[in-house]
Amino acid sequence: MRSLKEDASTSTDQLTHLARRADEALDLIAAVKGLHGLTSQQLSKLIRDSGNNILQHSTEDGLLVQIDVEKFARNLPAHLISVVMAWEREKSTFKYLLCGILLLHSMCDLASRVPKIEQILLDDVKVSEQLIDLVFYLLIVLASDRQEHQVPNDMILLHSALVACSLKLLTVIISPQWQEVAQVLTAYYKIDVFMEAAFTAVCKDIKFLQTKLSAQSAESSGNITPTNEETLNHLCQQCESSLKFLHSLCQQKLLRERIVKNKVFSLNTCFSFFSWIKLFEIVIFAL
């Protein structure tokens, strides 16, 4: 029988481990918030200037945080997945995830100049799978159409940006060649759910766009504020990016055959999607 002293020692070790993990999570959060606004060129310069892959940046509270770039790159995908899994439909969550996705874009672009980052983000099979899982889980929650999960109007732009940037990330982590993207995604064991979620999320954004256009048409041109016009333009850009991704992906025979074979989409889903494409073409032409 274990002694009370041994039990106390084990409990202390567990608490220490949990505290360490909590500190690591806080470090990751601080790093995402501190680095997301930097371009890959700026990140490259910071790494080059550090000489040891340890970056330093000041938090909003004025604290100086040290970041091990290699460790950060290895843990960032799993960290963002944990944020998605603990999903809270608040503006702060949307913004934080968008910051994380944009930072992944910059770090993947950085990989061509930093071999160690390339080895972690693009060559490590486990991390690559985590990146695809991240996009998958994020699209699932963004595509949710349950009543309590509707996106408030003030987060429409964040929603559309997350959808577009997440889809675009696949061409960064897999390949800029659509045939290769289709091959990898077709081999992905959740591809059917993935495609359904992607189509649904994009259609949802285009429906947001339709609502905005309807509201604008109800107003006289003199009442349209620069802010509303800017919002509409940004929303159009994000929808265009997402539609181009799906259109290019579905042009690949391998993926089309998989969709048809497994009957991924219902007839209503297909009809809705192509109706949105037609609507979007009309909108872009009008703008």
Short mmCIF file of the C-alpha atoms (twelve columns), coordinates in Angstrom:
data_MODEL
# 
_entry.id   MODEL 
# 
loop_
_atom_site.group_PDB 
_atom_site.id 
_atom_site.type_symbol 
_atom_site.label_atom_id 
_atom_site.label_alt_id 
_atom_site.label_comp_id 
_atom_site.label_asym_id 
_atom_site.label_seq_id 
_atom_site.Cartn_x 
_atom_site.Cartn_y 
_atom_site.Cartn_z 
_atom_site.pdbx_PDB_model_num 
ATOM 1   C CA . MET A 1   0.000   0.000  0.000   1 
ATOM 2   C CA . ARG A 2   1.299   3.385  -0.896  1 
ATOM 3   C CA . SER A 3   2.080   5.702  1.957   1 
ATOM 4   C CA . LEU A 4   0.455   9.073  2.468   1 
ATOM 5   C CA . LYS A 5   3.827   10.616 1.756   1 
ATOM 6   C CA . GLU A 6   3.972   8.930  -1.659  1 
ATOM 7   C CA . ASP A 7   0.410   10.033 -2.448  1 
ATOM 8   C CA . ALA A 8   1.252   13.592 -1.486  1 
ATOM 9   C CA . SER A 9   4.361   13.481 -3.659  1 
ATOM 10  C CA . THR A 10  2.349   12.210 -6.630  1 
ATOM 11  C CA . SER A 11  -0.279  14.915 -6.167  1 
ATOM 12  C CA . THR A 12  2.434   17.548 -6.016  1 
ATOM 13  C CA . ASP A 13  3.978   16.229 -9.231  1 
ATOM 14  C CA . GLN A 14  0.599   16.302 -10.965 1 
ATOM 15  C CA . LEU A 15  -0.077  19.849 -9.830  1 
ATOM 16  C CA . THR A 16  3.375   20.898 -10.982 1 
ATOM 17  C CA . HIS A 17  2.739   19.304 -14.379 1 
ATOM 18  C CA . LEU A 18  -0.631  21.035 -14.714 1 
ATOM 19  C CA . ALA A 19  0.886   24.352 -13.685 1 
ATOM 20  C CA . ARG A 20  3.638   23.926 -16.265 1 
ATOM 21  C CA . ARG A 21  1.096   23.175 -18.991 1 
ATOM 22  C CA . ALA A 22  -0.939  26.218 -17.968 1 
ATOM 23  C CA . ASP A 23  2.170   28.397 -18.184 1 
ATOM 24  C CA . GLU A 24  2.970   26.973 -21.623 1 
ATOM 25  C CA . ALA A 25  -0.580  27.729 -22.795 1 
ATOM 26  C CA . LEU A 26  -0.274  31.302 -21.538 1 
ATOM 27  C CA . ASP A 27  3.060   31.629 -23.342 1 
ATOM 28  C CA . LEU A 28  1.453   30.396 -26.571 1 
ATOM 29  C CA . ILE A 29  -1.419  32.846 -26.206 1 
ATOM 30  C CA . ALA A 30  0.990   35.714 -25.571 1 
ATOM 31  C CA . ALA A 31  3.073   34.660 -28.572 1 
ATOM 32  C CA . VAL A 32  0.065   34.507 -30.907 1 
ATOM 33  C CA . LYS A 33  -1.133  37.924 -29.797 1 
ATOM 34  C CA . GLY A 34  2.354   39.378 -30.029 1 
ATOM 35  C CA . LEU A 35  3.510   37.906 -33.340 1 
ATOM 36  C CA . HIS A 36  0.412   37.626 -35.526 1 
ATOM 37  C CA . GLY A 37  0.840   41.096 -36.977 1 
ATOM 38  C CA . LEU A 38  4.353   40.391 -38.242 1 
ATOM 39  C CA . THR A 39  5.074   39.402 -41.818 1 
ATOM 40  C CA . SER A 40  7.272   36.433 -42.650 1 
ATOM 41  C CA . GLN A 41  10.065  38.877 -43.533 1 
ATOM 42  C CA . GLN A 42  9.801   40.526 -40.127 1 
ATOM 43  C CA . LEU A 43  9.776   37.155 -38.376 1 
ATOM 44  C CA . SER A 44  12.804  36.094 -40.390 1 
ATOM 45  C CA . LYS A 45  14.682  39.214 -39.336 1 
ATOM 46  C CA . LEU A 46  13.829  38.643 -35.668 1 
ATOM 47  C CA . ILE A 47  15.085  35.065 -35.870 1 
ATOM 48  C CA . ARG A 48  18.227  36.125 -37.692 1 
ATOM 49  C CA . ASP A 49  18.927  38.882 -35.175 1 
ATOM 50  C CA . SER A 50  18.355  36.566 -32.204 1 
ATOM 51  C CA . GLY A 51  21.022  34.146 -33.373 1 
ATOM 52  C CA . ASN A 52  19.535  31.294 -31.333 1 
ATOM 53  C CA . ASN A 53  15.890  31.014 -32.503 1 
ATOM 54  C CA . ILE A 54  14.712  32.636 -29.268 1 
ATOM 55  C CA . LEU A 55  12.506  35.644 -29.940 1 
ATOM 56  C CA . GLN A 56  11.551  38.314 -27.463 1 
ATOM 57  C CA . HIS A 57  8.495   40.505 -27.595 1 
ATOM 58  C CA . SER A 58  6.569   42.729 -25.227 1 
ATOM 59  C CA . THR A 59  2.991   41.864 -24.324 1 
ATOM 60  C CA . GLU A 60  0.158   44.362 -24.068 1 
ATOM 61  C CA . ASP A 61  0.859   44.465 -20.332 1 
ATOM 62  C CA . GLY A 62  4.458   45.434 -20.976 1 
ATOM 63  C CA . LEU A 63  5.886   42.054 -19.997 1 
ATOM 64  C CA . LEU A 64  8.835   40.693 -21.952 1 
ATOM 65  C CA . VAL A 65  8.124   37.173 -23.214 1 
ATOM 66  C CA . GLN A 66  10.701  34.825 -24.689 1 
ATOM 67  C CA . ILE A 67  9.601   32.484 -27.473 1 
ATOM 68  C CA . ASP A 68  11.424  29.404 -28.657 1 
ATOM 69  C CA . VAL A 69  10.474  29.548 -32.345 1 
ATOM 70  C CA . GLU A 70  10.939  25.831 -32.989 1 
ATOM 71  C CA . LYS A 71  8.914   24.819 -29.947 1 
ATOM 72  C CA . PHE A 72  6.272   27.386 -30.819 1 
ATOM 73  C CA . ALA A 73  5.954   26.112 -34.396 1 
ATOM 74  C CA . ARG A 74  5.596   22.537 -33.178 1 
ATOM 75  C CA . ASN A 75  2.920   23.338 -30.582 1 
ATOM 76  C CA . LEU A 76  0.891   26.050 -32.327 1 
ATOM 77  C CA . PRO A 77  -1.376  23.752 -34.434 1 
ATOM 78  C CA . ALA A 78  -2.347  21.614 -31.428 1 
ATOM 79  C CA . HIS A 79  -2.894  24.744 -29.340 1 
ATOM 80  C CA . LEU A 80  -5.264  26.243 -31.909 1 
ATOM 81  C CA . ILE A 81  -7.118  22.923 -32.163 1 
ATOM 82  C CA . SER A 82  -7.669  23.024 -28.396 1 
ATOM 83  C CA . VAL A 83  -9.110  26.537 -28.745 1 
ATOM 84  C CA . VAL A 84  -11.496 25.322 -31.451 1 
ATOM 85  C CA . MET A 85  -12.542 22.295 -29.390 1 
ATOM 86  C CA . ALA A 86  -13.340 24.578 -26.444 1 
ATOM 87  C CA . TRP A 87  -15.299 26.774 -28.844 1 
ATOM 88  C CA . GLU A 88  -16.885 29.911 -27.487 1 
ATOM 89  C CA . ARG A 89  -18.739 31.965 -30.047 1 
ATOM 90  C CA . GLU A 90  -17.428 35.265 -28.865 1 
ATOM 91  C CA . LYS A 91  -15.735 37.987 -30.830 1 
ATOM 92  C CA . SER A 92  -12.512 37.487 -28.884 1 
ATOM 93  C CA . THR A 93  -12.396 33.800 -29.875 1 
ATOM 94  C CA . PHE A 94  -12.965 34.599 -33.548 1 
ATOM 95  C CA . LYS A 95  -10.239 37.243 -33.475 1 
ATOM 96  C CA . TYR A 96  -7.772  35.023 -31.640 1 
ATOM 97  C CA . LEU A 97  -8.234  32.119 -34.052 1 
ATOM 98  C CA . LEU A 98  -7.880  34.451 -37.023 1 
ATOM 99  C CA . CYS A 99  -4.647  35.769 -35.504 1 
ATOM 100 C CA . GLY A 100 -3.431  32.184 -35.127 1 
ATOM 101 C CA . ILE A 101 -4.333  31.212 -38.696 1 
ATOM 102 C CA . LEU A 102 -2.665  34.321 -40.119 1 
ATOM 103 C CA . LEU A 103 0.430   33.599 -38.036 1 
ATOM 104 C CA . LEU A 104 0.534   30.073 -39.462 1 
ATOM 105 C CA . HIS A 105 0.418   31.592 -42.948 1 
ATOM 106 C CA . SER A 106 3.416   33.774 -42.115 1 
ATOM 107 C CA . MET A 107 5.350   30.935 -40.503 1 
ATOM 108 C CA . CYS A 108 4.741   28.597 -43.436 1 
ATOM 109 C CA . ASP A 109 5.970   31.328 -45.756 1 
ATOM 110 C CA . LEU A 110 8.948   31.738 -43.445 1 
ATOM 111 C CA . ALA A 111 9.735   28.024 -43.756 1 
ATOM 112 C CA . SER A 112 11.464  28.477 -47.107 1 
ATOM 113 C CA . ARG A 113 14.081  30.644 -45.384 1 
ATOM 114 C CA . VAL A 114 14.357  28.746 -42.089 1 
ATOM 115 C CA . PRO A 115 14.999  25.022 -42.709 1 
ATOM 116 C CA . LYS A 116 14.121  23.999 -39.148 1 
ATOM 117 C CA . ILE A 117 10.684  25.621 -39.393 1 
ATOM 118 C CA . GLU A 118 10.156  23.937 -42.753 1 
ATOM 119 C CA . GLN A 119 11.076  20.597 -41.222 1 
ATOM 120 C CA . ILE A 120 8.515   21.086 -38.451 1 
ATOM 121 C CA . LEU A 121 5.543   22.646 -40.256 1 
ATOM 122 C CA . LEU A 122 5.811   21.109 -43.715 1 
ATOM 123 C CA . ASP A 123 7.806   17.884 -43.351 1 
ATOM 124 C CA . ASP A 124 6.734   16.527 -39.960 1 
ATOM 125 C CA . VAL A 125 3.837   14.153 -40.680 1 
ATOM 126 C CA . LYS A 126 2.267   14.578 -37.242 1 
ATOM 127 C CA . VAL A 127 2.279   18.376 -37.435 1 
ATOM 128 C CA . SER A 128 0.997   18.310 -41.029 1 
ATOM 129 C CA . GLU A 129 -1.919  16.135 -39.940 1 
ATOM 130 C CA . GLN A 130 -2.622  18.520 -37.074 1 
ATOM 131 C CA . LEU A 131 -2.730  21.447 -39.497 1 
ATOM 132 C CA . ILE A 132 -5.286  19.680 -41.692 1 
ATOM 133 C CA . ASP A 133 -7.261  18.692 -38.590 1 
ATOM 134 C CA . LEU A 134 -7.203  22.326 -37.478 1 
ATOM 135 C CA . VAL A 135 -8.788  23.468 -40.740 1 
ATOM 136 C CA . PHE A 136 -11.287 20.600 -40.544 1 
ATOM 137 C CA . TYR A 137 -12.456 21.316 -36.996 1 
ATOM 138 C CA . LEU A 138 -12.593 25.048 -37.610 1 
ATOM 139 C CA . LEU A 139 -14.763 24.633 -40.699 1 
ATOM 140 C CA . ILE A 140 -17.078 22.322 -38.759 1 
ATOM 141 C CA . VAL A 141 -17.846 24.954 -36.132 1 
ATOM 142 C CA . LEU A 142 -18.030 27.764 -38.695 1 
ATOM 143 C CA . ALA A 143 -20.494 25.754 -40.770 1 
ATOM 144 C CA . SER A 144 -22.764 25.024 -37.824 1 
ATOM 145 C CA . ASP A 145 -26.313 26.143 -38.531 1 
ATOM 146 C CA . ARG A 146 -27.846 25.408 -35.155 1 
ATOM 147 C CA . GLN A 147 -29.913 28.271 -33.807 1 
ATOM 148 C CA . GLU A 148 -27.688 28.960 -30.814 1 
ATOM 149 C CA . HIS A 149 -24.614 29.006 -33.034 1 
ATOM 150 C CA . GLN A 150 -25.683 31.737 -35.429 1 
ATOM 151 C CA . VAL A 151 -22.991 34.337 -36.015 1 
ATOM 152 C CA . PRO A 152 -23.915 37.862 -34.855 1 
ATOM 153 C CA . ASN A 153 -23.803 40.612 -37.457 1 
ATOM 154 C CA . ASP A 154 -20.731 42.268 -35.949 1 
ATOM 155 C CA . MET A 155 -18.750 39.065 -36.509 1 
ATOM 156 C CA . ILE A 156 -19.711 38.419 -40.123 1 
ATOM 157 C CA . LEU A 157 -16.379 39.704 -41.413 1 
ATOM 158 C CA . LEU A 158 -14.454 37.627 -38.888 1 
ATOM 159 C CA . HIS A 159 -16.433 34.544 -39.898 1 
ATOM 160 C CA . SER A 160 -15.817 35.017 -43.621 1 
ATOM 161 C CA . ALA A 161 -12.133 35.811 -43.032 1 
ATOM 162 C CA . LEU A 162 -11.685 32.649 -40.953 1 
ATOM 163 C CA . VAL A 163 -13.311 30.522 -43.653 1 
ATOM 164 C CA . ALA A 164 -11.239 32.045 -46.461 1 
ATOM 165 C CA . CYS A 165 -7.927  32.010 -44.563 1 
ATOM 166 C CA . SER A 166 -8.452  28.445 -43.330 1 
ATOM 167 C CA . LEU A 167 -9.123  27.149 -46.832 1 
ATOM 168 C CA . LYS A 168 -6.176  29.092 -48.217 1 
ATOM 169 C CA . LEU A 169 -3.932  27.566 -45.552 1 
ATOM 170 C CA . LEU A 170 -4.372  24.175 -47.218 1 
ATOM 171 C CA . THR A 171 -2.595  25.401 -50.351 1 
ATOM 172 C CA . VAL A 172 0.226   26.636 -48.128 1 
ATOM 173 C CA . ILE A 173 0.762   23.506 -46.047 1 
ATOM 174 C CA . ILE A 174 0.070   20.978 -48.827 1 
ATOM 175 C CA . SER A 175 0.969   22.493 -52.174 1 
ATOM 176 C CA . PRO A 176 0.046   25.381 -54.479 1 
ATOM 177 C CA . GLN A 177 -0.799  22.727 -57.080 1 
ATOM 178 C CA . TRP A 178 -4.496  21.881 -56.974 1 
ATOM 179 C CA . GLN A 179 -3.951  18.308 -58.109 1 
ATOM 180 C CA . GLU A 180 -1.700  17.656 -55.122 1 
ATOM 181 C CA . VAL A 181 -4.150  19.340 -52.753 1 
ATOM 182 C CA . ALA A 182 -6.931  17.110 -54.101 1 
ATOM 183 C CA . GLN A 183 -4.791  13.988 -53.693 1 
ATOM 184 C CA . VAL A 184 -3.975  14.748 -50.067 1 
ATOM 185 C CA . LEU A 185 -7.535  15.705 -49.156 1 
ATOM 186 C CA . THR A 186 -8.993  12.663 -50.897 1 
ATOM 187 C CA . ALA A 187 -6.735  10.479 -48.755 1 
ATOM 188 C CA . TYR A 188 -7.843  12.359 -45.644 1 
ATOM 189 C CA . TYR A 189 -10.028 10.064 -43.598 1 
ATOM 190 C CA . LYS A 190 -12.576 12.803 -42.818 1 
ATOM 191 C CA . ILE A 191 -12.803 14.137 -46.379 1 
ATOM 192 C CA . ASP A 192 -16.574 13.643 -46.727 1 
ATOM 193 C CA . VAL A 193 -17.385 15.649 -43.609 1 
ATOM 194 C CA . PHE A 194 -14.651 18.117 -44.514 1 
ATOM 195 C CA . MET A 195 -16.147 18.932 -47.916 1 
ATOM 196 C CA . GLU A 196 -19.672 19.193 -46.531 1 
ATOM 197 C CA . ALA A 197 -18.452 21.616 -43.865 1 
ATOM 198 C CA . ALA A 198 -16.457 23.680 -46.374 1 
ATOM 199 C CA . PHE A 199 -19.399 24.060 -48.759 1 
ATOM 200 C CA . THR A 200 -21.789 24.895 -45.931 1 
ATOM 201 C CA . ALA A 201 -19.464 27.476 -44.363 1 
ATOM 202 C CA . VAL A 202 -18.891 29.235 -47.693 1 
ATOM 203 C CA . CYS A 203 -22.600 29.222 -48.537 1 
ATOM 204 C CA . LYS A 204 -23.262 30.733 -45.137 1 
ATOM 205 C CA . ASP A 205 -20.890 33.613 -45.872 1 
ATOM 206 C CA . ILE A 206 -22.511 34.232 -49.242 1 
ATOM 207 C CA . LYS A 207 -25.882 34.289 -47.527 1 
ATOM 208 C CA . PHE A 208 -24.459 36.938 -45.197 1 
ATOM 209 C CA . LEU A 209 -23.430 38.855 -48.306 1 
ATOM 210 C CA . GLN A 210 -26.899 38.543 -49.801 1 
ATOM 211 C CA . THR A 211 -28.422 39.891 -46.591 1 
ATOM 212 C CA . LYS A 212 -26.051 42.851 -46.607 1 
ATOM 213 C CA . LEU A 213 -26.823 43.591 -50.252 1 
ATOM 214 C CA . SER A 214 -30.559 43.411 -49.617 1 
ATOM 215 C CA . ALA A 215 -30.211 45.835 -46.721 1 
ATOM 216 C CA . GLN A 216 -28.125 48.182 -48.844 1 
ATOM 217 C CA . SER A 217 -30.575 48.134 -51.744 1 
ATOM 218 C CA . ALA A 218 -33.324 49.112 -49.333 1 
ATOM 219 C CA . GLU A 219 -31.404 52.287 -48.517 1 
ATOM 220 C CA . SER A 220 -30.865 55.217 -50.812 1 
ATOM 221 C CA . SER A 221 -27.332 55.590 -52.160 1 
ATOM 222 C CA . GLY A 222 -26.931 58.780 -50.168 1 
ATOM 223 C CA . ASN A 223 -27.467 56.931 -46.890 1 
ATOM 224 C CA . ILE A 224 -24.731 54.339 -47.465 1 
ATOM 225 C CA . THR A 225 -21.842 55.113 -45.143 1 
ATOM 226 C CA . PRO A 226 -18.172 54.516 -46.076 1 
ATOM 227 C CA . THR A 227 -18.011 51.947 -43.269 1 
ATOM 228 C CA . ASN A 228 -20.881 49.909 -44.711 1 
ATOM 229 C CA . GLU A 229 -19.361 50.065 -48.179 1 
ATOM 230 C CA . GLU A 230 -15.972 48.959 -46.853 1 
ATOM 231 C CA . THR A 231 -17.587 46.071 -44.974 1 
ATOM 232 C CA . LEU A 232 -19.370 44.967 -48.130 1 
ATOM 233 C CA . ASN A 233 -16.161 45.106 -50.165 1 
ATOM 234 C CA . HIS A 234 -14.231 43.062 -47.606 1 
ATOM 235 C CA . LEU A 235 -17.028 40.504 -47.440 1 
ATOM 236 C CA . CYS A 236 -17.021 40.205 -51.234 1 
ATOM 237 C CA . GLN A 237 -13.264 39.641 -51.255 1 
ATOM 238 C CA . GLN A 238 -13.450 36.878 -48.650 1 
ATOM 239 C CA . CYS A 239 -16.347 35.151 -50.410 1 
ATOM 240 C CA . GLU A 240 -14.523 35.373 -53.729 1 
ATOM 241 C CA . SER A 241 -11.412 33.773 -52.218 1 
ATOM 242 C CA . SER A 242 -13.412 30.907 -50.691 1 
ATOM 243 C CA . LEU A 243 -15.391 30.273 -53.874 1 
ATOM 244 C CA . LYS A 244 -12.240 30.232 -55.990 1 
ATOM 245 C CA . PHE A 245 -10.744 27.647 -53.651 1 
ATOM 246 C CA . LEU A 246 -13.741 25.314 -53.857 1 
ATOM 247 C CA . HIS A 247 -14.126 25.850 -57.589 1 
ATOM 248 C CA . SER A 248 -10.465 25.005 -58.251 1 
ATOM 249 C CA . LEU A 249 -10.599 22.015 -55.923 1 
ATOM 250 C CA . CYS A 250 -13.741 20.588 -57.502 1 
ATOM 251 C CA . GLN A 251 -12.176 20.826 -60.947 1 
ATOM 252 C CA . GLN A 252 -9.890  17.967 -59.926 1 
ATOM 253 C CA . LYS A 253 -11.264 14.683 -61.247 1 
ATOM 254 C CA . LEU A 254 -10.066 12.647 -58.271 1 
ATOM 255 C CA . LEU A 255 -12.027 14.729 -55.794 1 
ATOM 256 C CA . ARG A 256 -15.126 14.955 -57.990 1 
ATOM 257 C CA . GLU A 257 -15.243 11.176 -58.264 1 
ATOM 258 C CA . ARG A 258 -14.943 10.844 -54.496 1 
ATOM 259 C CA . ILE A 259 -17.798 13.292 -53.956 1 
ATOM 260 C CA . VAL A 260 -20.064 11.503 -56.438 1 
ATOM 261 C CA . LYS A 261 -19.155 8.022  -55.211 1 
ATOM 262 C CA . ASN A 262 -19.829 8.774  -51.561 1 
ATOM 263 C CA . LYS A 263 -22.771 11.092 -52.247 1 
ATOM 264 C CA . VAL A 264 -21.189 13.718 -50.028 1 
ATOM 265 C CA . PHE A 265 -23.811 16.365 -50.752 1 
ATOM 266 C CA . SER A 266 -27.548 16.240 -50.855 1 
ATOM 267 C CA . LEU A 267 -29.307 17.590 -53.939 1 
ATOM 268 C CA . ASN A 268 -30.428 20.628 -51.948 1 
ATOM 269 C CA . THR A 269 -26.860 21.376 -50.863 1 
ATOM 270 C CA . CYS A 270 -25.576 21.193 -54.444 1 
ATOM 271 C CA . PHE A 271 -28.421 23.351 -55.722 1 
ATOM 272 C CA . SER A 272 -27.844 25.924 -52.992 1 
ATOM 273 C CA . PHE A 273 -24.112 26.067 -53.626 1 
ATOM 274 C CA . PHE A 274 -24.379 26.605 -57.369 1 
ATOM 275 C CA . SER A 275 -27.156 29.130 -56.811 1 
ATOM 276 C CA . TRP A 276 -24.788 31.069 -54.540 1 
ATOM 277 C CA . ILE A 277 -22.068 30.915 -57.201 1 
ATOM 278 C CA . LYS A 278 -24.444 32.377 -59.777 1 
ATOM 279 C CA . LEU A 279 -25.562 35.055 -57.341 1 
ATOM 280 C CA . PHE A 280 -21.979 35.934 -56.518 1 
ATOM 281 C CA . GLU A 281 -21.078 36.291 -60.196 1 
ATOM 282 C CA . ILE A 282 -23.961 38.740 -60.572 1 
ATOM 283 C CA . VAL A 283 -22.854 40.678 -57.489 1 
ATOM 284 C CA . ILE A 284 -19.230 40.951 -58.607 1 
ATOM 285 C CA . PHE A 285 -20.334 42.105 -62.051 1 
ATOM 286 C CA . ALA A 286 -22.585 44.736 -60.495 1 
ATOM 287 C CA . LEU A 287 -19.802 46.031 -58.246 1 
# 
